[in-house]
JSON list of C-alpha atoms and ligand atoms in Angstrom, two decimals:
[
{"chain": "A", "resi": 1, "resn": "MET", "atom": "CA", "xyz": [-10.22, 4.85, -0.29]},
{"chain": "A", "resi": 2, "resn": "ARG", "atom": "CA", "xyz": [-10.01, 1.31, 0.37]},
{"chain": "A", "resi": 3, "resn": "VAL", "atom": "CA", "xyz": [-7.00, 0.26, 1.22]},
{"chain": "A", "resi": 4, "resn": "ALA", "atom": "CA", "xyz": [-6.03, -3.64, 1.68]},
{"chain": "A", "resi": 5, "resn": "GLU", "atom": "CA", "xyz": [-3.62, -3.59, 4.65]},
{"chain": "A", "resi": 6, "resn": "LEU", "atom": "CA", "xyz": [-1.44, -6.59, 6.01]},
{"chain": "A", "resi": 7, "resn": "TYR", "atom": "CA", "xyz": [-1.88, -6.72, 10.02]},
{"chain": "A", "resi": 8, "resn": "GLN", "atom": "CA", "xyz": [-0.04, -9.84, 10.76]},
{"chain": "A", "resi": 9, "resn": "PRO", "atom": "CA", "xyz": [1.93, -12.41, 8.45]},
{"chain": "A", "resi": 10, "resn": "HIS", "atom": "CA", "xyz": [-0.55, -13.91, 6.04]},
{"chain": "A", "resi": 11, "resn": "GLN", "atom": "CA", "xyz": [-3.62, -11.69, 7.04]},
{"chain": "A", "resi": 12, "resn": "PHE", "atom": "CA", "xyz": [-5.02, -8.77, 5.15]},
{"chain": "A", "resi": 13, "resn": "ARG", "atom": "CA", "xyz": [-8.11, -6.68, 6.06]},
{"chain": "A", "resi": 14, "resn": "LEU", "atom": "CA", "xyz": [-9.92, -4.01, 4.16]},
{"chain": "A", "resi": 15, "resn": "VAL", "atom": "CA", "xyz": [-10.02, -0.60, 5.71]},
{"chain": "A", "resi": 16, "resn": "GLU", "atom": "CA", "xyz": [-11.34, 2.94, 4.64]},
{"chain": "A", "resi": 17, "resn": "ARG", "atom": "CA", "xyz": [-8.73, 5.78, 4.68]},
{"chain": "A", "resi": 18, "resn": "PRO", "atom": "CA", "xyz": [-9.17, 9.50, 3.89]},
{"chain": "A", "resi": 19, "resn": "ALA", "atom": "CA", "xyz": [-7.23, 10.25, 0.40]},
{"chain": "A", "resi": 20, "resn": "SER", "atom": "CA", "xyz": [-5.01, 13.06, 1.43]},
{"chain": "A", "resi": 21, "resn": "ASP", "atom": "CA", "xyz": [-4.37, 16.01, -1.28]},
{"chain": "A", "resi": 22, "resn": "PRO", "atom": "CA", "xyz": [-1.19, 16.16, -3.09]},
{"chain": "A", "resi": 23, "resn": "ALA", "atom": "CA", "xyz": [1.54, 18.14, -2.00]},
{"chain": "A", "resi": 24, "resn": "PRO", "atom": "CA", "xyz": [3.06, 20.68, -4.33]},
{"chain": "A", "resi": 25, "resn": "GLY", "atom": "CA", "xyz": [4.97, 18.73, -6.93]},
{"chain": "A", "resi": 26, "resn": "GLU", "atom": "CA", "xyz": [3.04, 15.69, -6.30]},
{"chain": "A", "resi": 27, "resn": "VAL", "atom": "CA", "xyz": [-0.18, 14.28, -8.05]},
{"chain": "A", "resi": 28, "resn": "GLN", "atom": "CA", "xyz": [-2.92, 11.90, -6.89]},
{"chain": "A", "resi": 29, "resn": "VAL", "atom": "CA", "xyz": [-3.28, 8.70, -8.90]},
{"chain": "A", "resi": 30, "resn": "ARG", "atom": "CA", "xyz": [-6.38, 6.35, -9.03]},
{"chain": "A", "resi": 31, "resn": "VAL", "atom": "CA", "xyz": [-4.38, 2.96, -8.81]},
{"chain": "A", "resi": 32, "resn": "GLU", "atom": "CA", "xyz": [-6.01, 0.67, -11.26]},
{"chain": "A", "resi": 33, "resn": "ALA", "atom": "CA", "xyz": [-3.46, -2.32, -10.92]},
{"chain": "A", "resi": 34, "resn": "CYS", "atom": "CA", "xyz": [-0.32, -3.15, -9.06]},
{"chain": "A", "resi": 35, "resn": "GLY", "atom": "CA", "xyz": [2.53, -5.76, -9.32]},
{"chain": "A", "resi": 36, "resn": "ILE", "atom": "CA", "xyz": [3.44, -7.98, -6.45]},
{"chain": "A", "resi": 37, "resn": "CYS", "atom": "CA", "xyz": [7.20, -8.28, -5.98]},
{"chain": "A", "resi": 38, "resn": "GLY", "atom": "CA", "xyz": [9.38, -11.03, -4.23]},
{"chain": "A", "resi": 39, "resn": "SER", "atom": "CA", "xyz": [10.12, -8.25, -1.38]},
{"chain": "A", "resi": 40, "resn": "ASP", "atom": "CA", "xyz": [5.84, -8.10, -0.87]},
{"chain": "A", "resi": 41, "resn": "LEU", "atom": "CA", "xyz": [5.96, -12.11, -0.69]},
{"chain": "A", "resi": 42, "resn": "HIS", "atom": "CA", "xyz": [8.73, -11.98, 2.31]},
{"chain": "A", "resi": 43, "resn": "TYR", "atom": "CA", "xyz": [6.38, -9.30, 4.07]},
{"chain": "A", "resi": 44, "resn": "PHE", "atom": "CA", "xyz": [3.57, -11.38, 3.66]},
{"chain": "A", "resi": 45, "resn": "ALA", "atom": "CA", "xyz": [4.87, -14.65, 4.39]},
{"chain": "A", "resi": 46, "resn": "GLU", "atom": "CA", "xyz": [7.80, -14.09, 6.87]},
{"chain": "A", "resi": 47, "resn": "GLY", "atom": "CA", "xyz": [6.90, -10.81, 8.78]},
{"chain": "A", "resi": 48, "resn": "GLY", "atom": "CA", "xyz": [9.66, -9.07, 7.54]},
{"chain": "A", "resi": 49, "resn": "ILE", "atom": "CA", "xyz": [12.69, -9.18, 4.91]},
{"chain": "A", "resi": 50, "resn": "CYS", "atom": "CA", "xyz": [16.48, -9.42, 5.50]},
{"chain": "A", "resi": 51, "resn": "GLY", "atom": "CA", "xyz": [16.35, -9.32, 9.28]},
{"chain": "A", "resi": 52, "resn": "THR", "atom": "CA", "xyz": [13.88, -6.14, 9.33]},
{"chain": "A", "resi": 53, "resn": "PRO", "atom": "CA", "xyz": [10.43, -6.99, 10.79]},
{"chain": "A", "resi": 54, "resn": "ASN", "atom": "CA", "xyz": [7.36, -5.28, 9.29]},
{"chain": "A", "resi": 55, "resn": "VAL", "atom": "CA", "xyz": [5.89, -2.36, 11.16]},
{"chain": "A", "resi": 56, "resn": "TYR", "atom": "CA", "xyz": [2.12, -3.02, 10.99]},
{"chain": "A", "resi": 57, "resn": "PRO", "atom": "CA", "xyz": [-0.39, -2.20, 9.65]},
{"chain": "A", "resi": 58, "resn": "MET", "atom": "CA", "xyz": [1.38, -2.00, 6.15]},
{"chain": "A", "resi": 59, "resn": "VAL", "atom": "CA", "xyz": [0.21, -1.71, 2.67]},
{"chain": "A", "resi": 60, "resn": "LEU", "atom": "CA", "xyz": [1.97, -4.06, -0.12]},
{"chain": "A", "resi": 61, "resn": "GLY", "atom": "CA", "xyz": [2.76, -3.02, -3.65]},
{"chain": "A", "resi": 62, "resn": "HIS", "atom": "CA", "xyz": [5.12, -0.40, -4.84]},
{"chain": "A", "resi": 63, "resn": "GLU", "atom": "CA", "xyz": [4.77, -1.06, -8.27]},
{"chain": "A", "resi": 64, "resn": "PRO", "atom": "CA", "xyz": [1.13, 0.60, -9.34]},
{"chain": "A", "resi": 65, "resn": "THR", "atom": "CA", "xyz": [-0.38, 1.79, -12.20]},
{"chain": "A", "resi": 66, "resn": "GLY", "atom": "CA", "xyz": [-3.04, 4.14, -12.79]},
{"chain": "A", "resi": 67, "resn": "SER", "atom": "CA", "xyz": [-4.71, 7.86, -13.69]},
{"chain": "A", "resi": 68, "resn": "VAL", "atom": "CA", "xyz": [-3.77, 10.99, -12.55]},
{"chain": "A", "resi": 69, "resn": "VAL", "atom": "CA", "xyz": [-6.97, 12.58, -10.81]},
{"chain": "A", "resi": 70, "resn": "LYS", "atom": "CA", "xyz": [-5.20, 15.72, -9.34]},
{"chain": "A", "resi": 71, "resn": "PRO", "atom": "CA", "xyz": [-2.63, 16.96, -11.18]},
{"chain": "A", "resi": 72, "resn": "VAL", "atom": "CA", "xyz": [0.27, 19.14, -10.31]},
{"chain": "A", "resi": 73, "resn": "ARG", "atom": "CA", "xyz": [-0.22, 22.24, -8.28]},
{"chain": "A", "resi": 74, "resn": "ALA", "atom": "CA", "xyz": [1.81, 25.16, -9.31]},
{"chain": "B", "resi": 1, "resn": "ZN", "atom": "ZN1", "xyz": [9.52, -4.58, -5.86]}
]
């Protein structure tokens, strides 16, 4: 899968990463859109939030939506 990772303040790069299979009780979702919130803006612009520095590389966006491509395993 293609990932936009933040590797320093104000700098993203596109990388390919393997998509791991979901663990029992999880699903795999193909992300189709993702919100960006205030926390993400601090990570992007300031290199951290509330005194906690970013750990790079990191992927922003914790408000995604998409379609389930691998359902829950029994
Ligand atoms: Zn948020």
